[in-house]
Short mmCIF file of C-alpha atoms in Angstrom, two decimals:
data_model
loop_
_atom_site.label_atom_id
_atom_site.label_comp_id
_atom_site.label_asym_id
_atom_site.label_seq_id
_atom_site.Cartn_x
_atom_site.Cartn_y
_atom_site.Cartn_z
CA MET A 116 116.84 90.49 78.87
CA MET A 117 113.33 90.98 77.50
CA THR A 118 113.12 93.72 74.90
CA GLN A 119 110.28 96.23 74.71
CA GLU A 120 108.99 94.53 71.58
CA ASP A 121 109.00 91.11 73.28
CA PHE A 122 107.13 92.54 76.22
CA PHE A 123 104.41 94.09 74.10
CA ASP A 124 104.04 90.90 72.07
CA LYS A 125 103.44 88.91 75.25
CA GLN A 126 101.00 91.49 76.56
CA ALA A 127 99.06 91.44 73.30
CA GLN A 128 98.80 87.65 73.48
CA LYS A 129 97.48 87.88 77.04
CA ALA A 130 94.95 90.48 76.03
CA GLY A 131 93.51 88.13 73.40
CA THR A 132 90.08 89.19 72.32
CA ARG A 133 89.29 91.02 75.56
CA ASN A 134 89.37 94.37 73.83
CA GLN A 135 88.16 93.97 70.25
CA GLN A 136 89.03 96.70 67.79
CA SER A 137 85.90 98.45 66.65
CA SER A 138 85.37 100.85 63.82
CA THR A 139 83.42 104.08 63.77
CA ASN A 140 82.05 106.27 61.01
CA GLU A 141 81.76 109.27 63.28
CA THR A 142 83.91 112.20 62.27
CA ASN A 143 83.89 113.95 65.64
CA VAL A 144 85.86 112.22 68.37
CA GLY A 145 85.12 112.98 72.01
CA ARG A 146 85.39 111.25 75.37
CA ARG A 147 82.15 109.28 74.90
CA GLU A 148 83.26 107.88 71.53
CA PHE A 149 86.59 106.88 73.02
CA VAL A 150 84.86 105.03 75.84
CA LYS A 151 82.59 103.20 73.39
CA THR A 152 85.43 102.25 71.07
CA VAL A 153 88.01 101.00 73.55
CA GLY A 154 85.44 99.46 75.86
CA ALA A 155 84.36 99.63 79.46
CA GLY A 156 87.18 97.30 80.41
CA ALA A 157 89.68 99.92 79.30
CA ILE A 158 88.07 103.09 80.65
CA ALA A 159 85.78 103.10 83.66
CA LEU A 160 84.26 106.53 84.17
CA GLY A 161 83.19 105.52 87.66
CA SER A 162 81.97 107.71 90.46
CA GLY A 163 85.08 107.73 92.63
CA LEU A 164 88.04 110.02 92.09
CA GLY A 165 90.37 107.04 92.08
CA ALA A 166 88.60 104.95 89.46
CA GLY A 167 89.62 105.07 85.84
CA LEU A 168 91.67 104.08 82.87
CA GLY A 169 94.35 101.45 83.22
CA ALA A 170 94.00 101.01 86.98
CA ASN A 171 97.05 99.15 88.34
CA ARG A 172 98.52 98.80 84.84
CA THR A 173 102.11 99.86 84.36
CA PHE A 174 103.00 97.97 81.20
CA ALA A 175 104.99 100.79 79.63
CA GLN A 176 107.27 101.36 82.57
CA GLU A 177 107.59 97.62 83.24
CA ALA A 178 108.83 97.31 79.69
CA SER A 179 111.85 99.55 80.02
CA SER A 180 111.97 102.03 82.91
CA SER A 181 113.87 99.56 85.02
CA THR A 182 116.54 99.27 82.34
CA TYR A 183 117.44 102.99 82.36
CA LYS A 184 120.74 103.49 84.14
CA PRO A 185 121.60 107.00 85.44
CA VAL A 186 124.83 108.42 84.10
CA THR A 187 125.45 111.08 86.78
CA SER A 188 125.53 110.99 90.57
CA ASN A 189 123.92 114.33 91.49
CA TYR A 190 120.91 114.38 89.17
CA MET A 191 118.30 113.95 91.91
CA GLN A 192 119.54 116.95 93.87
CA VAL A 193 119.72 119.07 90.71
CA HIS A 194 116.20 118.00 89.76
CA LYS A 195 114.82 118.84 93.21
CA ASP A 196 116.27 122.34 93.00
CA LEU A 197 114.61 123.18 89.68
CA VAL A 198 111.16 124.48 88.75
CA ILE A 199 109.88 121.56 86.69
CA ILE A 200 107.14 122.44 84.16
CA ASP A 201 105.68 119.93 81.72
CA GLY A 202 104.52 122.20 78.91
CA THR A 203 101.75 119.85 77.70
CA THR A 204 100.06 116.76 79.08
CA ASN A 205 96.87 115.05 77.94
CA LEU A 206 96.42 113.33 81.32
CA ARG A 207 93.53 115.62 82.08
CA GLY A 208 91.42 113.46 84.35
CA LEU A 209 88.32 113.26 82.15
CA ASP A 210 88.12 109.59 83.11
CA LYS A 211 88.02 110.65 86.79
CA ASP A 212 91.41 109.07 87.50
CA VAL A 213 93.71 111.24 89.59
CA LYS A 214 96.66 108.90 89.83
CA TYR A 215 98.41 110.81 87.05
CA LEU A 216 98.65 113.89 89.25
CA ASP A 217 100.25 111.76 91.94
CA TRP A 218 102.65 110.39 89.32
CA TYR A 219 103.70 113.95 88.50
CA LYS A 220 104.39 114.57 92.16
CA GLU A 221 106.55 111.43 92.25
CA GLY A 222 108.49 112.87 89.33
CA ARG A 223 108.99 116.11 91.33
CA ALA A 224 107.01 118.27 88.89
CA THR A 225 106.18 121.82 89.92
CA ALA A 226 103.51 122.54 87.32
CA VAL A 227 101.77 120.86 84.39
CA VAL A 228 100.14 122.53 81.41
CA MET A 229 97.08 120.29 81.35
CA THR A 230 94.88 119.86 78.29
CA ILE A 231 91.20 120.27 79.11
CA SER A 232 88.37 118.97 76.90
CA ALA A 233 88.14 116.14 74.42
CA ALA A 234 87.18 118.87 71.93
CA ASN A 235 90.87 119.15 71.11
CA MET A 236 90.23 116.06 68.99
CA VAL A 237 87.64 117.58 66.66
CA ALA A 238 87.74 119.99 63.76
CA ALA A 239 84.43 121.69 64.55
CA SER A 240 82.78 121.58 67.93
CA ASN A 241 79.15 121.08 68.86
CA VAL A 242 76.99 120.69 71.96
CA ARG A 243 78.44 117.30 72.81
CA HIS A 244 81.97 118.67 72.80
CA LYS A 245 80.87 121.71 74.74
CA ASP A 246 79.58 119.29 77.36
CA ASP A 247 82.94 117.50 77.41
CA THR A 248 84.72 120.81 77.87
CA LEU A 249 82.56 121.80 80.81
CA ASP A 250 82.90 118.29 82.23
CA GLY A 251 86.69 118.60 82.18
CA LEU A 252 86.70 122.06 83.70
CA GLY A 253 84.19 121.03 86.35
CA PHE A 254 86.21 117.99 87.34
CA ILE A 255 89.46 119.94 87.66
CA HIS A 256 87.82 122.64 89.75
CA ARG A 257 86.30 119.99 91.99
CA LEU A 258 89.78 118.55 92.54
CA LEU A 259 91.10 121.99 93.38
CA GLN A 260 88.38 122.39 96.00
CA THR A 261 88.94 118.97 97.55
CA ARG A 262 92.74 118.56 97.45
CA ASP A 263 94.98 121.04 99.20
CA ASP A 264 98.08 119.70 97.42
CA LEU A 265 96.94 121.22 94.10
CA LEU A 266 96.99 124.85 93.03
CA LEU A 267 95.33 126.55 90.05
CA VAL A 268 97.60 128.96 88.21
CA ARG A 269 96.10 132.43 88.00
CA SER A 270 99.41 134.26 87.62
CA THR A 271 103.01 133.16 87.19
CA SER A 272 103.67 133.72 90.89
CA ASP A 273 101.41 130.76 91.61
CA ILE A 274 103.97 128.43 90.01
CA GLU A 275 106.71 129.83 92.21
CA LYS A 276 104.38 129.46 95.18
CA ALA A 277 103.76 125.82 94.28
CA LYS A 278 107.49 125.14 94.15
CA TYR A 279 108.13 126.34 97.65
CA SER A 280 104.95 124.93 99.20
CA GLY A 281 105.31 121.46 97.69
CA LYS A 282 102.05 121.69 95.75
CA LEU A 283 101.43 120.79 92.10
CA ALA A 284 100.31 123.75 90.01
CA LEU A 285 97.77 123.20 87.21
CA PHE A 286 98.11 125.49 84.18
CA LEU A 287 95.12 124.80 81.94
CA GLN A 288 95.17 124.57 78.13
CA PHE A 289 92.93 123.99 75.11
CA GLN A 290 94.67 122.41 72.13
CA ASN A 291 91.88 123.41 69.75
CA ALA A 292 90.17 126.80 69.59
CA ALA A 293 87.08 125.04 68.20
CA VAL A 294 85.69 125.18 71.75
CA VAL A 295 85.21 128.94 71.26
CA GLU A 296 82.44 128.13 68.77
CA ASN A 297 81.36 131.38 67.06
CA ASN A 298 81.38 133.44 70.24
CA LEU A 299 84.62 135.23 71.13
CA ASP A 300 83.24 136.10 74.56
CA LEU A 301 83.78 132.44 75.46
CA VAL A 302 87.50 133.24 75.38
CA ASN A 303 87.02 135.51 78.37
CA MET A 304 84.87 132.95 80.17
CA TYR A 305 87.50 130.26 79.69
CA LYS A 306 90.16 132.64 80.94
CA ALA A 307 88.19 133.20 84.13
CA LEU A 308 88.06 129.42 84.60
CA GLY A 309 91.83 129.10 84.36
CA ILE A 310 92.61 128.56 80.66
CA HIS A 311 95.93 130.22 79.83
CA VAL A 312 97.01 128.50 76.59
CA MET A 313 94.90 127.97 73.47
CA GLY A 314 95.85 126.18 70.25
CA MET A 315 94.61 127.72 67.02
CA ALA A 316 93.70 124.34 65.46
CA TYR A 317 94.17 120.61 66.04
CA ASN A 318 95.45 118.85 62.88
CA GLN A 319 92.30 119.57 60.85
CA ARG A 320 90.98 122.92 59.71
CA ASN A 321 88.51 124.61 62.04
CA GLN A 322 86.71 127.95 61.84
CA PHE A 323 89.93 129.82 62.65
CA ALA A 324 92.97 128.19 61.06
CA ASN A 325 94.40 125.23 59.17
CA GLY A 326 95.61 122.15 61.01
CA VAL A 327 99.03 120.63 60.44
CA THR A 328 97.81 117.46 58.71
CA GLU A 329 95.48 119.17 56.20
CA PRO A 330 96.48 118.45 52.56
CA VAL A 331 96.27 122.16 51.72
CA ASP A 332 98.43 124.57 53.70
CA GLY A 333 95.85 127.32 54.13
CA GLY A 334 96.13 130.44 56.25
CA LEU A 335 94.00 132.09 58.91
CA SER A 336 90.35 132.93 58.40
CA VAL A 337 89.04 136.42 59.12
CA PHE A 338 87.55 134.96 62.30
CA GLY A 339 90.96 133.54 63.15
CA VAL A 340 92.49 137.02 63.06
CA LYS A 341 89.79 138.24 65.43
CA LEU A 342 90.45 135.27 67.72
CA ILE A 343 94.13 136.19 68.02
CA GLU A 344 93.19 139.74 68.92
CA ARG A 345 90.87 138.47 71.64
CA LEU A 346 93.43 135.98 72.99
CA ASN A 347 96.00 138.77 73.24
CA GLU A 348 93.46 141.00 74.98
CA ALA A 349 92.52 138.23 77.44
CA LYS A 350 96.19 137.45 78.14
CA ILE A 351 96.01 133.87 76.88
CA ILE A 352 99.11 132.33 75.27
CA VAL A 353 98.57 131.55 71.58
CA ASP A 354 99.73 128.06 70.55
CA VAL A 355 100.47 126.79 67.03
CA ALA A 356 101.64 123.24 67.85
CA HIS A 357 98.98 121.50 65.75
CA THR A 358 98.56 124.36 63.27
CA GLY A 359 99.60 124.32 59.62
CA THR A 360 102.73 126.20 58.61
CA LYS A 361 101.02 129.09 56.82
CA SER A 362 98.45 129.58 59.58
CA GLY A 363 101.22 129.33 62.15
CA LEU A 364 103.38 131.97 60.50
CA GLU A 365 100.40 134.27 60.06
CA THR A 366 99.54 133.76 63.75
CA VAL A 367 103.03 134.81 64.80
CA TRP A 368 102.80 137.88 62.56
CA ARG A 369 99.36 138.85 63.89
CA SER A 370 99.95 138.24 67.59
CA LYS A 371 101.17 141.10 69.76
CA SER A 372 102.28 138.60 72.42
CA PRO A 373 104.81 135.75 72.28
CA VAL A 374 103.52 132.63 70.51
CA VAL A 375 104.44 129.06 71.45
CA LEU A 376 104.75 125.67 69.79
CA SER A 377 103.67 124.11 73.07
CA HIS A 378 104.61 120.54 72.08
CA SER A 379 106.53 119.88 68.87
CA ASN A 380 109.89 118.85 67.48
CA SER A 381 111.67 119.91 64.30
CA ARG A 382 110.42 118.42 61.03
CA ASN A 383 113.88 119.03 59.60
CA TYR A 384 115.49 116.87 62.30
CA ARG A 385 112.76 114.25 62.72
CA PRO A 386 110.69 114.18 59.50
CA SER A 387 107.02 113.95 60.43
CA PRO A 388 103.99 115.87 59.15
CA ARG A 389 103.12 116.67 62.75
CA ASN A 390 106.47 118.26 63.61
CA ALA A 391 107.08 121.92 62.79
CA PRO A 392 109.37 123.19 60.01
CA ASP A 393 112.40 125.18 61.16
CA GLU A 394 110.93 128.30 59.56
CA LEU A 395 107.99 128.24 62.00
CA ILE A 396 110.14 127.30 65.00
CA THR A 397 112.46 130.23 64.27
CA ALA A 398 109.53 132.64 63.85
CA VAL A 399 108.06 131.52 67.18
CA ALA A 400 111.40 132.07 68.90
CA LYS A 401 111.72 135.56 67.38
CA SER A 402 108.28 136.39 68.80
CA GLY A 403 109.70 135.79 72.26
CA GLY A 404 108.05 132.39 72.52
CA LEU A 405 109.38 128.85 72.75
CA VAL A 406 109.07 125.34 71.36
CA GLY A 407 108.31 122.58 73.85
CA ALA A 408 110.27 119.49 72.80
CA ILE A 409 107.68 116.70 72.59
CA MET A 410 108.19 113.13 73.87
CA TYR A 411 105.44 111.45 71.83
CA PRO A 412 107.28 108.58 70.05
CA PRO A 413 106.44 109.19 66.34
CA PHE A 414 107.67 112.77 66.66
CA VAL A 415 110.89 111.71 68.41
CA ALA A 416 112.22 108.94 66.17
CA ALA A 417 111.26 106.58 63.36
CA LYS A 418 110.39 103.80 65.79
CA PRO A 419 107.64 103.15 68.35
CA PHE A 420 110.01 102.70 71.30
CA PRO A 421 112.49 105.60 71.29
CA THR A 422 115.45 105.82 73.63
CA MET A 423 116.36 108.66 75.94
CA ASP A 424 119.18 109.57 73.55
CA ASP A 425 116.64 109.84 70.73
CA TYR A 426 114.67 112.39 72.71
CA VAL A 427 117.66 114.41 73.91
CA GLY A 428 118.86 114.53 70.30
CA ASN A 429 115.69 116.45 69.43
CA ILE A 430 116.35 118.87 72.29
CA ASP A 431 119.94 119.36 71.13
CA TYR A 432 118.79 120.24 67.62
CA LEU A 433 116.23 122.77 68.85
CA VAL A 434 118.75 124.43 71.17
CA GLN A 435 121.23 124.73 68.32
CA LEU A 436 118.51 126.14 66.06
CA VAL A 437 116.97 128.85 68.27
CA GLY A 438 119.09 128.98 71.43
CA ILE A 439 118.70 127.72 74.97
CA ASP A 440 116.24 130.52 75.88
CA HIS A 441 113.55 129.33 73.47
CA VAL A 442 113.25 125.60 74.20
CA GLY A 443 111.17 123.87 76.86
CA ILE A 444 110.07 120.36 77.83
CA SER A 445 106.62 119.06 76.88
CA SER A 446 105.82 115.39 77.34
CA ASP A 447 102.40 115.22 75.66
CA TYR A 448 101.77 112.16 77.84
CA THR A 449 98.49 110.49 76.88
CA TYR A 450 96.43 107.70 78.41
CA GLN A 451 98.47 105.31 76.27
CA ILE A 452 101.00 105.13 79.11
CA SER A 453 98.50 103.00 81.04
CA MET A 454 96.92 101.03 78.19
CA THR A 455 97.50 97.46 77.16
CA PRO A 456 98.60 96.97 73.54
CA ALA A 457 95.08 95.86 72.56
CA GLU A 458 93.62 99.06 74.02
CA GLN A 459 96.23 101.18 72.27
CA LYS A 460 95.41 99.54 68.95
CA ALA A 461 91.68 100.18 69.38
CA GLY A 462 92.17 103.85 70.27
CA TRP A 463 94.63 104.39 67.41
CA LYS A 464 92.21 102.81 64.91
CA MET A 465 89.39 105.07 66.07
CA TYR A 466 91.42 108.25 65.58
CA ILE A 467 92.70 107.09 62.19
CA ASP A 468 89.20 106.14 61.00
CA SER A 469 87.84 109.52 62.11
CA GLY A 470 90.47 111.46 60.16
CA VAL A 471 91.65 113.33 63.25
CA TRP A 472 94.94 111.43 62.95
CA THR A 473 96.66 110.32 59.75
CA LYS A 474 98.84 107.24 59.37
CA GLU A 475 101.62 109.44 58.03
CA ALA A 476 101.74 111.51 61.22
CA TYR A 477 100.70 108.79 63.69
CA PRO A 478 102.16 105.55 62.28
CA TYR A 479 102.38 103.42 65.44
CA ASP A 480 99.38 101.68 66.96
CA VAL A 481 101.43 100.45 69.94
CA LEU A 482 104.15 102.59 71.47
CA ALA A 483 105.92 103.68 74.64
CA TYR A 484 107.45 107.02 75.58
CA PRO A 485 111.26 107.37 75.58
CA GLN A 486 113.10 104.90 77.75
CA GLY A 487 113.47 106.19 81.29
CA ILE A 488 110.62 108.73 81.01
CA GLU A 489 107.76 106.43 79.99
CA THR A 490 105.58 108.08 82.65
CA PRO A 491 105.72 111.27 84.77
CA ARG A 492 106.93 109.20 87.73
CA THR A 493 110.52 109.31 86.48
CA LEU A 494 110.92 112.80 85.02
CA PHE A 495 114.16 113.13 86.99
CA ASN A 496 115.81 110.69 84.56
CA LEU A 497 115.65 113.40 81.89
CA THR A 498 117.59 115.74 84.17
CA ASP A 499 120.20 113.01 84.50
CA ALA A 500 120.39 112.55 80.72
CA LEU A 501 120.78 116.29 80.12
CA LEU A 502 123.58 116.50 82.69
CA GLY A 503 125.22 113.53 81.03
CA ARG A 504 124.96 115.26 77.64
CA GLY A 505 126.91 118.22 79.06
CA TYR A 506 124.16 120.72 79.83
CA LYS A 507 124.89 122.95 82.82
CA LYS A 508 122.44 123.22 85.69
CA GLU A 509 121.47 126.78 84.73
CA ASP A 510 120.66 125.66 81.18
CA ILE A 511 118.62 122.69 82.39
CA ALA A 512 116.75 125.12 84.63
CA LYS A 513 115.74 127.08 81.51
CA LEU A 514 114.68 123.96 79.64
CA TRP A 515 112.64 122.51 82.48
CA GLY A 516 110.85 125.64 83.66
CA GLY A 517 112.68 128.91 83.26
CA ASN A 518 111.68 129.51 79.66
CA TRP A 519 108.04 128.62 80.32
CA LEU A 520 108.06 131.03 83.28
CA ARG A 521 109.45 133.79 81.07
CA VAL A 522 106.73 133.36 78.44
CA MET A 523 104.03 133.07 81.08
CA LYS A 524 105.19 136.28 82.75
CA ALA A 525 105.25 138.09 79.40
CA VAL A 526 101.69 137.06 78.54
CA ILE A 527 99.62 136.39 81.66
CA GLY A 528 101.64 138.36 84.20
#
């Protein structure tokens, strides 16, 4: 049987020089830079809603999805009964490709917390990134106006409505508060456009807080304290997933509403600069929030092709640490699920060269999500794995959606 590594080696050989790695000296990474770096062959912005990145490519799932063998007999029925919420996905449609939403429907998802704006990849925003943010918001709202199978979350009841109507609910998120610029009134504007989760910083320090990969563990700025006050007032969930430990702890202390680590694992269980220390995870749980167990390979295991057991092991640790009521599921699926190895390498190099990513936190230039859940199309395999690990249906219901619903009700209503 062909291993994942064998598969990727063969794919890389086929790719040849079709997608040359290119370097960049730019320090701000947005959608346009990504397109230039990886190449038009990898991302086609296109005019149609169906055009886009990795069309007809399924290399990740070809590599190993077919080798996942269910361990229980009733997992599909259990999965269908649950409210399924992916607490973070980067498949935001900025490349005008909507197949990912259809993939979520195949996986029986109820709602996705969808990252909007390539500005999550910069430390300080500017006009270009403001354009990217508006582009992302505009595209999503166009979809909502043209597809009756999608639903924008305005209140938590919309997620319950989506479950019973068969629609997919979109719960919008910014991973970097840099998009607020120096104008806190933008918080209220973004709220009106459907943003319900906002990260304080993304890896690097911005005008509000320290990022998790900064060499100095600094705290909040004065402006960061004011941002938290405004986010609480606007009923937006405060997120510290990419925030440094000190800034994260100060955020929890300052916020009057529950705080989340929207997509993270434990640094104590899986050592990685990007994962959160148990001290921060515990503080977030005590605030009434949750930690969304992340599927992104470097944060799951010390290998680029983690197994399902690797991922469930991270969930087990978090549940033991803070209890079943404070853990959720967050894939953090990126466009890498549709990229060839050559395209993955080019994108990884760009982010490393820019400083947005570090090799310590993001060591793998070619990777695949945990076996069996390489894409949203097979989310039900995780339900099977949790049942096989001994979790009861009511506990899986909390992990998949119940805990996210609780936090959402507490903050946005």
